[in-house]
XYZ file of N, CA and C in Angstrom:
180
model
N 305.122 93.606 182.747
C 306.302 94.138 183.365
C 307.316 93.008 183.549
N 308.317 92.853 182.943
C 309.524 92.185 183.465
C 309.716 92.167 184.996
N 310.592 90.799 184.832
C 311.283 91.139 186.486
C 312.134 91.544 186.546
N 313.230 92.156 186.044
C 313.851 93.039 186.230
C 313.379 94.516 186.499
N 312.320 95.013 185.739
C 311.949 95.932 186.308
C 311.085 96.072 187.764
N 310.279 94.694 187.773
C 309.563 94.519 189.069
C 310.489 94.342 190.246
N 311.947 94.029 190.253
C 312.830 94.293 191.269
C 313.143 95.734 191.641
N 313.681 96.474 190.393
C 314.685 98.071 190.732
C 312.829 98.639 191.044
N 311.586 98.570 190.530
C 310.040 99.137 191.512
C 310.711 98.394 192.743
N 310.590 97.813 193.777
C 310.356 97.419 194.420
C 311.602 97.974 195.256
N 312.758 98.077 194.792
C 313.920 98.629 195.909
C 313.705 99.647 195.512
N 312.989 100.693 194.483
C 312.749 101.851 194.794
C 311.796 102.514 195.833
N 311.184 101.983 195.626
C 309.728 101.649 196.285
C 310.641 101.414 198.139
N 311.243 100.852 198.401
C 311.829 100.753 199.642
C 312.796 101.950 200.067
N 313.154 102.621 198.842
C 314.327 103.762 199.332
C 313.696 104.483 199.288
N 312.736 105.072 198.908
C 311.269 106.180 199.225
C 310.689 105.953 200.621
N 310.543 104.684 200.611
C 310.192 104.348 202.245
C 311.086 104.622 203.507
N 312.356 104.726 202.946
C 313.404 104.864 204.108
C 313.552 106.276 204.342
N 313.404 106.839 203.194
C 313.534 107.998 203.304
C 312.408 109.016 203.865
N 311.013 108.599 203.807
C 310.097 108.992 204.336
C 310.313 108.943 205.863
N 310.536 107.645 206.509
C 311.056 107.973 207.411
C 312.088 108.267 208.430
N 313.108 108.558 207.679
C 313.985 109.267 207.809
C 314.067 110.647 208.191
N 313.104 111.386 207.103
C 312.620 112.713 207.088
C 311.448 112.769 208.566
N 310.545 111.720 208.834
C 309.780 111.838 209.960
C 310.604 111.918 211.088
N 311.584 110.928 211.175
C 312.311 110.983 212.385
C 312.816 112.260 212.503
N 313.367 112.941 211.475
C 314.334 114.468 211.387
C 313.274 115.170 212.161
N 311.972 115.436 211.409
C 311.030 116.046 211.870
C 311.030 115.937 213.629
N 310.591 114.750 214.296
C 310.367 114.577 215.660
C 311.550 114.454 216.259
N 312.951 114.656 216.158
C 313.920 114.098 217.050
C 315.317 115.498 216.751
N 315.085 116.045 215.679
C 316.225 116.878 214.774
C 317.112 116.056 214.440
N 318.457 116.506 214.569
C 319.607 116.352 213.893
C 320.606 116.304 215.414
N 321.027 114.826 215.715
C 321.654 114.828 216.984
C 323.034 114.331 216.900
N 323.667 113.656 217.893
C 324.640 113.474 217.290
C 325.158 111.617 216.953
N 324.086 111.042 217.219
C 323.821 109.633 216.754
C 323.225 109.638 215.138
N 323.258 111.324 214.452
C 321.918 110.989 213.028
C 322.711 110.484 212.572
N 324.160 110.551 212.054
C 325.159 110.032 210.825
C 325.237 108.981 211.066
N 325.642 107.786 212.059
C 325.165 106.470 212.450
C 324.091 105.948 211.929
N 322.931 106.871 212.668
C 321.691 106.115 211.724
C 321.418 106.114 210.327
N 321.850 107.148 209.669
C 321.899 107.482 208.266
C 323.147 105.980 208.047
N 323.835 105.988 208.224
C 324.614 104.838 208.162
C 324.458 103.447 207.886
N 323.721 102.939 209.132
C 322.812 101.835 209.307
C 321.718 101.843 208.433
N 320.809 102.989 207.906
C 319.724 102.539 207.275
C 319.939 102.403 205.847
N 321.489 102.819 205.478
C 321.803 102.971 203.834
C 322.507 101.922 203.647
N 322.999 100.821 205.207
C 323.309 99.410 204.733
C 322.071 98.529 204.585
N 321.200 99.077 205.770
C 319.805 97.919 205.407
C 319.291 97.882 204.080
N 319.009 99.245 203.320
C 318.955 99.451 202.370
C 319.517 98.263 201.036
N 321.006 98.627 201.180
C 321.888 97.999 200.308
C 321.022 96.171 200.373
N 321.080 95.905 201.652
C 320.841 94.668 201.975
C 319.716 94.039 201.705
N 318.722 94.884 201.514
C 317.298 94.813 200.685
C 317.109 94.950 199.580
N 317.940 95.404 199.152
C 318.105 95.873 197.174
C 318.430 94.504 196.899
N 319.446 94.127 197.332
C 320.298 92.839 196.992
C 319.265 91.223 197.072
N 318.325 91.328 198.129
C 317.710 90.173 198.155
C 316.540 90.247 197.318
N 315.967 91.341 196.912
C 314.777 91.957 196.294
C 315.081 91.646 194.945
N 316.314 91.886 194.218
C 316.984 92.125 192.800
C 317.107 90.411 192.377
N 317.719 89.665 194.022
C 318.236 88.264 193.765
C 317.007 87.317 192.905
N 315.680 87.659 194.419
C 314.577 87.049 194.139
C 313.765 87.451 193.452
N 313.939 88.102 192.980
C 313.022 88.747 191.197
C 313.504 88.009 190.368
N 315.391 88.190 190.178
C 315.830 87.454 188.961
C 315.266 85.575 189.345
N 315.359 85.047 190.282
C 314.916 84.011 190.046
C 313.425 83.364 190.111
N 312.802 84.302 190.233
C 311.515 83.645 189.821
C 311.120 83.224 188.445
């Protein structure tokens, strides 16, 4: 496997994870009026994990 592909596995692999619990939280808490915030915040952490994940693949 390349590292390029072992990066975009690995931030996929993390946006499945966010989203899992994302969907758990929906489950235990519903839909309030802080969710779009959090949906917010977790699609920058996101971004922000793709980016270091993608960085440090390409340079190994």
């Amino acid at each position: 496997m390349t590292r390029n592909r072992a990066g975009i596995l690995y931030a996929t692999a993390l946006i499945l994870l966010g989203i899992v619990m994302g969907g758990w939280h929906w489950m235990l808490v519903g839909i309030s009026r802080d969710f779009g915030a959090g949906l917010a915040v977790g699609f920058t952490i996101c971004l922000g994990a793709m980016g270091i994940i993608l960085r440090s693949v390409r340079e190994l």
